[in-house]
Coordinates of C-alpha atoms in Angstrom, one line a residue:
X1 CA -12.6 12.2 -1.4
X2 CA -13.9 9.6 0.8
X3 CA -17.5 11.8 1.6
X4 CA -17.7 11.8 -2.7
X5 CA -17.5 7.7 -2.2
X6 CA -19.6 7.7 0.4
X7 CA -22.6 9.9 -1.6
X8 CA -21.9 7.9 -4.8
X9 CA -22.9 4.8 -2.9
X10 CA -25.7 6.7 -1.9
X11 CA -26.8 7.4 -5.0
X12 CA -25.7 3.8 -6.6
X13 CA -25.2 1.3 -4.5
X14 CA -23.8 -1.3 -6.8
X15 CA -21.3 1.6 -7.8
X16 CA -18.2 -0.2 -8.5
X17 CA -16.0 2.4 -9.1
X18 CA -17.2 3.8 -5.5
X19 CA -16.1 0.9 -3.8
X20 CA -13.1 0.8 -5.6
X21 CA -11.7 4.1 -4.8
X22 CA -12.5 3.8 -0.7
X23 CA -11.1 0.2 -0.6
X24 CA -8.0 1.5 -2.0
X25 CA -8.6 4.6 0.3
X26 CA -8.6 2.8 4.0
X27 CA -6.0 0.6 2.3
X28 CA -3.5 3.5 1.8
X29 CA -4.6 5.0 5.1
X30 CA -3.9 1.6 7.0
X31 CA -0.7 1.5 5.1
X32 CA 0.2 5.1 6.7
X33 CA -0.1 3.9 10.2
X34 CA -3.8 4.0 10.8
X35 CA -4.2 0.2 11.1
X36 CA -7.7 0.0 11.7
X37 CA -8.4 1.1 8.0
X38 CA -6.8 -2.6 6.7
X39 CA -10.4 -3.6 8.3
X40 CA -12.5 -1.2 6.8
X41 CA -10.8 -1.7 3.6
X42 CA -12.1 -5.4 3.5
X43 CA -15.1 -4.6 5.2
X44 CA -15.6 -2.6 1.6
X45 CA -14.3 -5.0 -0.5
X46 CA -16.5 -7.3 1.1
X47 CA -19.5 -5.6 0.5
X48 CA -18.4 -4.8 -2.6
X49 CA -18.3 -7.6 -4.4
X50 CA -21.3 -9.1 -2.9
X51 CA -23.4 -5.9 -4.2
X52 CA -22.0 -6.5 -7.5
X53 CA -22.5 -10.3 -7.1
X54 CA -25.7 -9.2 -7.6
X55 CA -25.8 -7.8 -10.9
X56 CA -23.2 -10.6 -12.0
X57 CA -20.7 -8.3 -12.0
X58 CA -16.5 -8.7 -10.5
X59 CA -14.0 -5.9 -9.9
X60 CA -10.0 -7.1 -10.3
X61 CA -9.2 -3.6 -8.9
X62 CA -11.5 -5.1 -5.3
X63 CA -9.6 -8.3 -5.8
X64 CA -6.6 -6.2 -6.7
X65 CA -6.4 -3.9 -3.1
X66 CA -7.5 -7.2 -0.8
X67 CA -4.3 -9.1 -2.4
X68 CA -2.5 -5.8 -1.0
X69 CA -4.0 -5.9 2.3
X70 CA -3.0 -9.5 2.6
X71 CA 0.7 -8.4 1.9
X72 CA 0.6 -5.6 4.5
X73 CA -0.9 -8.5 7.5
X74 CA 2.4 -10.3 6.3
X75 CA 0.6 -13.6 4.2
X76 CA 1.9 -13.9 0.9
X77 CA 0.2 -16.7 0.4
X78 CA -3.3 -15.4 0.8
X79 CA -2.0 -12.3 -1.5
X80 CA -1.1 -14.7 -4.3
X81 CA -4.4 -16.1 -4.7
X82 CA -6.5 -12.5 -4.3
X83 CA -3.7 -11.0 -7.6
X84 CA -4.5 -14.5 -9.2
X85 CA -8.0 -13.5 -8.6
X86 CA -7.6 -10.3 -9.7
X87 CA -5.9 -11.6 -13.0
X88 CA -8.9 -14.2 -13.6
X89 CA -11.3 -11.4 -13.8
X90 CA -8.8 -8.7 -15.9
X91 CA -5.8 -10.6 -17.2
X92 CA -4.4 -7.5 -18.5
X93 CA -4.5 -5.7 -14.8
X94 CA -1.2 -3.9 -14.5
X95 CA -1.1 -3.5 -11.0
X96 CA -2.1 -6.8 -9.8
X97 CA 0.5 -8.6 -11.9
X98 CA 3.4 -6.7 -10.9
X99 CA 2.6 -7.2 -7.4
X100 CA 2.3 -11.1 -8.5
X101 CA 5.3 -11.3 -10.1
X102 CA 7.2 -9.8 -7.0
X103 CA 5.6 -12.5 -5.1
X104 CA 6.8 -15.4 -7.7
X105 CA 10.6 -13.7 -7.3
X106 CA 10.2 -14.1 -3.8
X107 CA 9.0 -17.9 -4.3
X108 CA 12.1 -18.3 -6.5
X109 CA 10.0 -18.9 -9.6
X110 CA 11.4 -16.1 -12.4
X111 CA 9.6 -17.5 -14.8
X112 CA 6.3 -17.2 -14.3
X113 CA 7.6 -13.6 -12.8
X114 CA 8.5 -12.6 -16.4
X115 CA 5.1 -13.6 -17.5
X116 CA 3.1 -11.3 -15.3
X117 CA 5.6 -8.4 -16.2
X118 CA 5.3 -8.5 -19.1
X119 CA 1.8 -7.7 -18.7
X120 CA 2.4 -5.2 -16.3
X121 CA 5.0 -3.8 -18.7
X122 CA 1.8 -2.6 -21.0
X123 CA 1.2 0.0 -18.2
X124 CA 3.8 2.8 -19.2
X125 CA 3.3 4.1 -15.6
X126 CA 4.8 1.1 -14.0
X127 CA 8.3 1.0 -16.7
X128 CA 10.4 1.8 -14.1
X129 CA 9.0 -0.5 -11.2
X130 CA 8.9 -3.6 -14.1
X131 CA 12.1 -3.2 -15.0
X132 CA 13.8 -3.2 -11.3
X133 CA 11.9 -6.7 -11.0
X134 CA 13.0 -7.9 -14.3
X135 CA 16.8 -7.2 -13.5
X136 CA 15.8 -9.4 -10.2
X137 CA 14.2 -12.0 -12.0
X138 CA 16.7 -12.6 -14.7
X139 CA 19.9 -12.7 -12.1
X140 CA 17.8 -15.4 -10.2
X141 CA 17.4 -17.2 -13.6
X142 CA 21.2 -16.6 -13.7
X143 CA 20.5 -14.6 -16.7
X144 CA 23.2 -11.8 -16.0
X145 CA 23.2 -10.0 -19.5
X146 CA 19.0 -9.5 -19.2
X147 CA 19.9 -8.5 -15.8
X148 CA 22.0 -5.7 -16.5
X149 CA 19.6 -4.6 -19.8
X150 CA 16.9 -4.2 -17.5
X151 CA 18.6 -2.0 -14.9
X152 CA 19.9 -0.3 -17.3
X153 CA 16.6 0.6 -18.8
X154 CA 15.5 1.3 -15.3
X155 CA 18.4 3.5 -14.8
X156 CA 17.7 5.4 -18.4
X157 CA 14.1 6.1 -17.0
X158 CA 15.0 7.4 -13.5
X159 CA 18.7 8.5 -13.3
X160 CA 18.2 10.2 -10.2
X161 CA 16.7 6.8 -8.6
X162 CA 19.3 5.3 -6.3
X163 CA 17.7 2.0 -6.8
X164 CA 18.9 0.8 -10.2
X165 CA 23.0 1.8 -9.7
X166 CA 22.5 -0.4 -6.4
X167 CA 21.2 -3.4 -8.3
X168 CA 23.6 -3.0 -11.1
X169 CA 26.4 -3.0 -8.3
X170 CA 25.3 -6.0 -6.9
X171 CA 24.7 -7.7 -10.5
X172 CA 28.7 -6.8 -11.4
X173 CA 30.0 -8.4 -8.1
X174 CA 28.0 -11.7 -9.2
X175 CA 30.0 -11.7 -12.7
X176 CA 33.0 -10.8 -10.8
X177 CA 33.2 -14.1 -8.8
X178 CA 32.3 -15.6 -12.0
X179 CA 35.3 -14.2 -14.3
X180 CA 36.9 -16.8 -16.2
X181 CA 39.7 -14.6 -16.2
X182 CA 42.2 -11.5 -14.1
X183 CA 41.1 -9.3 -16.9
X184 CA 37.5 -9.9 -17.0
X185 CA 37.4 -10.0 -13.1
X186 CA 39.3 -6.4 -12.8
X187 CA 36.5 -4.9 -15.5
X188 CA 33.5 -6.4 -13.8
X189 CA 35.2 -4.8 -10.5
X190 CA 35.6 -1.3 -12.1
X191 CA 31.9 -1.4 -13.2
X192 CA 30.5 -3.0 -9.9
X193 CA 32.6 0.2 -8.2
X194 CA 31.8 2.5 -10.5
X195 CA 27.8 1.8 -9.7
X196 CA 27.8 1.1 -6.1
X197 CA 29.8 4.9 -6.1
X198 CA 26.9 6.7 -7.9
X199 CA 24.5 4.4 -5.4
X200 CA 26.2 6.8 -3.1
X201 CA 25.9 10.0 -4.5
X202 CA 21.8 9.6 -5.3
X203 CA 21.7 7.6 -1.6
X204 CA 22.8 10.8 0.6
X205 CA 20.1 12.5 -0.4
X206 CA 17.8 9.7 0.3
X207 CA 18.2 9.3 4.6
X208 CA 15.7 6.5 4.6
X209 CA 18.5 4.3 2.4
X210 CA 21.4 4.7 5.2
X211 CA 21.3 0.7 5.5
X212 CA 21.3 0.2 2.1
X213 CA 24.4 3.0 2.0
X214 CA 26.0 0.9 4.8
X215 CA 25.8 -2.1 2.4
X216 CA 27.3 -0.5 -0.3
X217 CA 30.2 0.8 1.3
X218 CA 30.8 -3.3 2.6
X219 CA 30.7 -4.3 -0.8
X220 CA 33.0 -1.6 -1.8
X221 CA 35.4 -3.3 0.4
X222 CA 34.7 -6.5 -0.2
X223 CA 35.5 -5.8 -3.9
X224 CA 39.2 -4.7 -2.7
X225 CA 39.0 -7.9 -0.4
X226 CA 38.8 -10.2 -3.7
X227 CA 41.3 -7.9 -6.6
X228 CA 43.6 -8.4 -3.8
X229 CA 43.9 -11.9 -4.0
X230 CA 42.9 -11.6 -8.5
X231 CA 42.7 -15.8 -8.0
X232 CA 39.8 -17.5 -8.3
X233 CA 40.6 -19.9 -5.6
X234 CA 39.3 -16.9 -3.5
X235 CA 36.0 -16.7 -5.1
X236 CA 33.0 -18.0 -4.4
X237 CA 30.9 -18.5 -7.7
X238 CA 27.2 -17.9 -6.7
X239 CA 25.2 -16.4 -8.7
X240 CA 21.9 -17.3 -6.7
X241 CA 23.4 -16.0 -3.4
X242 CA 23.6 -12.6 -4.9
X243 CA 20.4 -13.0 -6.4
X244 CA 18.8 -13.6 -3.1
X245 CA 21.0 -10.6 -1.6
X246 CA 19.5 -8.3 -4.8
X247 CA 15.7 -9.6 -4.4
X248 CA 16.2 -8.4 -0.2
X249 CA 17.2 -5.2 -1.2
X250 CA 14.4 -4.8 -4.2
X251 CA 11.9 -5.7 -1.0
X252 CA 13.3 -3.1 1.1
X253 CA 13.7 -0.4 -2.0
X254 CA 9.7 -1.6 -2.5
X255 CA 8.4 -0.6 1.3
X256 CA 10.3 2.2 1.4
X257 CA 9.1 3.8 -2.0
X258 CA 5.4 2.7 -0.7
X259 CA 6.1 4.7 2.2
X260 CA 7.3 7.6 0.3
X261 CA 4.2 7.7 -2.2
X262 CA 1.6 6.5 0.7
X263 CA 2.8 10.1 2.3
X264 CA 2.1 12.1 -0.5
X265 CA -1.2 10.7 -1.0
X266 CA -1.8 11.5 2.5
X267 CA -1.2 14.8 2.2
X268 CA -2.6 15.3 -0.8
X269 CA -6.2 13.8 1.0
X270 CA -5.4 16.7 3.9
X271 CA -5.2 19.2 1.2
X272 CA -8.4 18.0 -0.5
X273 CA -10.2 17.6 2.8
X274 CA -9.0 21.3 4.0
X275 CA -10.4 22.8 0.9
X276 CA -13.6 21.5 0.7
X277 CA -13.9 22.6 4.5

């Protein structure tokens, strides 16, 4: 793959789709350990955009991948402004907003996260991934019924995913310390249990989740913990605390899903290479 970008450039070199697909190439490679290739990937993007510069052309996708290398050297900040980037040139860039909008959760700002989902939304590839952030987004807005219809979308679309039971867990112990009432607290328990048990089924297949599984079995007791006392002067009513609890988790569940795919691709790439040796 990368000798086909390299002769393409050969043959074009204001090829934008060349420079494109290896930018995204040393990306994924830096991403699955090889450091060094976060530099080559800019060093593309980089030359990239200053050959199409030329022509008075953009890419989003170049502006797209350098926002991602910014998040893998750990500066948001820099990121935000490269998807922003990426959005100014193709405001209907799936990718790039989705990434945004995870951003925007992390800077507390759900509103403007919804925003750029719903444009990622239109990608039916990324359903599953937008809805996850939506169910984060909502609970920060303290929004707990869009919450729970967005992981339960998610949920519908992967039920083998440990991710959304998880989130739905931690969204039912929320409305549990919010319960007006013995009866609406003891259903809200039954439900968070009832998810954070199937978390556990799809997570013991998953070895790369034993924190998260760890977590699960905590608030599985800390559920018992606050039946036994079924009085809300035991109860702390915070929805944002859980919110920033969920919006951890949805960053860890991200990385290690990146890692997962980032391997696949990799050795897809040896297969590739091995046959066309």
């Amino acid at each position: 793959m990368e000798r086909a970008y390299h002769e393409a450039l050969t043959r074009d070199a204001r090829s934008r789709g060349a420079f494109e697909g290896l930018a995204r190439l040393y990306y994924e490679r830096g991403m699955a350990g090889s450091r060094g290739y976060l530099d080559l990937a800019e060093r593309v993007i980089a030359q990239g955009e200053r050959a199409l510069a030329e022509v008075g052309e953009r890419s989003a996708e170049l502006a797209h991948v350098q926002g991602l290398v910014w998040l893998a050297r750990e500066r948001p900040d820099f990121a935000g402004e490269s998807l922003r980037r990426a959005l100014a040139i193709d405001p209907a860039h799936a990718r790039a907003a989705l990434n945004l909008a995870r951003l925007e959760i992390l800077w507390r700002d759900p509103a403007a996260a919804l925003r750029h989902l719903a444009i990622a939304g239109r990608d039916p590839a990324l359903e599953l991934e937008v809805r996850l952030s939506e169910g984060v987004a909502h609970l920060i807005a303290g929004e707990a019924k869009s919450a729970i219809a967005a992981l339960e979308r998610a949920q519908a679309l992967a039920p083998d995913d440990p991710r959304p039971p998880y989130n739905l867990g931690v969204v039912m112990i929320a409305l549990v310390t919010l319960s007006e009432d013995v009866e609406s607290m003891r259903e809200h328990n039954r439900l968070a249990r009832a998810h954070l048990e199937r978390f556990e089924r799809l997570a013991r297949l998953h070895p790369e989740l034993a924190d998260e599984l760890l977590q699960a079995q905590d608030h599985i007791v800390e559920l018992d913990e606050i039946m036994q006392g079924e009085c809300k002067s035991h109860i702390t009513p915070d929805i944002r605390e859980r919110a920033r609890a969920l919006e951890e988790i949805q960053r860890e569940q991200e990385a290690e899903q990146r890692a997962r795919l980032l391997e696949l691709e990799r050795l897809a790439a040896e297969a590739e290479e091995a046959a066309e040796r």
